[in-house]
């Protein structure tokens, strides 16, 4: 049943709110909630069952955080090392020429002061112990412990303990060696680094309400005051009992803090400067309290999610199934023959909405196809009538040409009779009762008829030879493929030549391919013209040589990319056009 096929059918648009929430997300959301409920219940059960182990797990988490902060300190040290490694490579320092070094010292000091408290002073220390602080200040450090340690230690650089400078600010001295040509330390670069940058990394850290600091393996404090530390964090006696020398990775110590409460000291080495360790002290009561709070939170969340899951589960079923059932009803009507059963689009922009749009588009396409089929059937009937009428015309043409031939013979005009015979043969094969394909032998006969007519025109200037292999005679092929190639050879090869020439047409089988060649001994083409012709033929954008383009285009439509047309030419020698086609077999009807 067709309804309003030629009329415009109005689609019903939905007025629902545009909620961009796909079915996939809906299902994932639902099952995520269900999974969360299951895992929350399981987590609560495991938590209460293995509660004695939760403090160990929390300590492990704290240890990881401490190691992470130790890595931050390590990166801070590494940045300084890279910076001074670069400075040490400056030719003025590596050559150890004090006259060139002195202005660089002032420049670096001033530069660092402008950029903030990255460095307070920059100096150069020779192997003789003399320290050039600026262009006018020199000091002998031969007896200083840090200077001696910097020369004697095998490390790449040395960081001293914090000291208070004349401006009452705490700094650390950073010693970086300058190596001579033999690889021996010949001088030192020394920079006063304010501890404020290091403290900004360490002091704000609050890991489980704990206190954090950096100290040496000899238990010398770097980022905190000794007096404050002993009174509020950890007593010196408790600290001295700990073995920091043997620490190679993150470790823990059970201690009592300065107020006598049980606590855990987490320690992690600073990898870029092995003499330092990062420490955090956390009270055990805080660790236990956080674990207890987590378990209670999990239990509460479990109860809340259980209630939400029940409510949302019921809503989800209605939300998803309602539009699906509506679409199912519309499809049932179409199945019964009602083609205007359009789906009311909910406007939710999900898969159901997209499916509804596709369904409505399908109905439009079905109606359009029905209209098109009716139209095509009407046009087909008209075309059949025209074909029946057109079949009368070729017979009239053949009979007329045959009468003319006998009239010419009766008058003794043999050449005219021969031309009429060739023309009649040409048209018979050209029309072929409407067939698209003929045998290769028929195609050669058609070409021979065309050449006969051209020889009447050109006389002795045109000669031709045709060679057709016996095993290729009955092969089916598109008709009128060789004649355009021959015509092209006459017009562009032989016609410009004063004495004319010869055209050779040959066809043979090579494996599963048919090779057809049209060769002339005409004027030929130079390399530039030949290259341009090949490119134009490849792009199917030609002006002139329309026969070549038409042949290639028809062959490509019929045989695909396996059909090839190649051209070879030499100026003054001639041109050869080779058409290669795949052999589809003799079983095709012709």
Coordinates of N, CA, C and O in Angstrom, one line a residue, residues 1-6 339 366-382:
X1 N 0.9 -1.2 0.0 CA 0.0 0.0 0.0 C 0.9 1.2 0.0 O 1.8 1.4 0.9
X2 N 0.7 2.2 -1.0 CA 1.5 3.4 -1.1 C 0.6 4.5 -0.7 O -0.5 4.7 -1.2
X3 N 1.2 5.4 0.2 CA 0.4 6.5 0.7 C 1.2 7.8 0.4 O 2.4 7.9 0.7
X4 N 0.6 8.7 -0.3 CA 1.2 10.0 -0.6 C 2.5 9.9 -1.3 O 3.5 10.6 -0.9
X5 N 2.7 9.0 -2.3 CA 4.0 8.8 -2.9 C 4.4 10.1 -3.6 O 5.6 10.4 -3.6
X6 N 3.5 10.8 -4.3 CA 3.9 12.0 -5.0 C 3.8 13.3 -4.2 O 4.0 14.4 -4.7
X339 N 3.3 3.1 5.0 CA 4.6 3.6 4.7 C 4.8 5.0 5.4 O 5.9 5.6 5.3
X366 N 12.5 4.5 0.7 CA 11.6 3.5 0.2 C 10.5 4.1 -0.7 O 10.3 3.7 -1.9
X367 N 10.0 5.2 -0.3 CA 9.0 6.0 -1.1 C 9.6 6.5 -2.3 O 9.1 6.4 -3.4
X368 N 10.9 7.0 -2.2 CA 11.6 7.6 -3.3 C 11.9 6.5 -4.3 O 11.8 6.6 -5.5
X369 N 12.3 5.3 -3.8 CA 12.6 4.2 -4.7 C 11.4 3.7 -5.5 O 11.4 3.3 -6.6
X370 N 10.2 3.7 -4.8 CA 9.0 3.2 -5.4 C 8.6 4.2 -6.6 O 8.3 3.8 -7.7
X371 N 8.8 5.5 -6.3 CA 8.5 6.5 -7.3 C 9.5 6.3 -8.5 O 9.1 6.4 -9.7
X372 N 10.8 6.1 -8.1 CA 11.8 5.9 -9.2 C 11.5 4.7 -10.0 O 11.7 4.7 -11.2
X373 N 11.1 3.6 -9.4 CA 10.8 2.4 -10.1 C 9.7 2.6 -11.1 O 9.7 2.2 -12.3
X374 N 8.6 3.3 -10.6 CA 7.5 3.5 -11.5 C 8.0 4.4 -12.7 O 7.6 4.1 -13.9
X375 N 8.8 5.4 -12.4 CA 9.3 6.3 -13.5 C 10.2 5.5 -14.4 O 10.1 5.7 -15.7
X376 N 11.1 4.6 -13.9 CA 12.0 3.9 -14.7 C 11.2 2.9 -15.6 O 11.6 2.7 -16.8
X377 N 10.2 2.3 -15.0 CA 9.4 1.4 -15.8 C 8.7 2.1 -17.0 O 8.6 1.6 -18.1
X378 N 8.2 3.3 -16.7 CA 7.6 4.1 -17.8 C 8.6 4.4 -18.9 O 8.3 4.3 -20.1
X379 N 9.8 4.9 -18.4 CA 10.8 5.2 -19.4 C 11.3 4.0 -20.2 O 11.7 4.1 -21.3
X380 N 11.4 2.8 -19.5 CA 11.8 1.6 -20.1 C 10.8 1.2 -21.3 O 11.3 0.8 -22.4
X381 N 9.5 1.4 -21.0 CA 8.6 1.1 -22.0 C 8.7 2.0 -23.2 O 8.6 1.6 -24.4
X382 N 9.0 3.3 -22.9 CA 9.2 4.3 -24.0 C 10.4 3.9 -24.8 O 10.5 4.0 -26.0

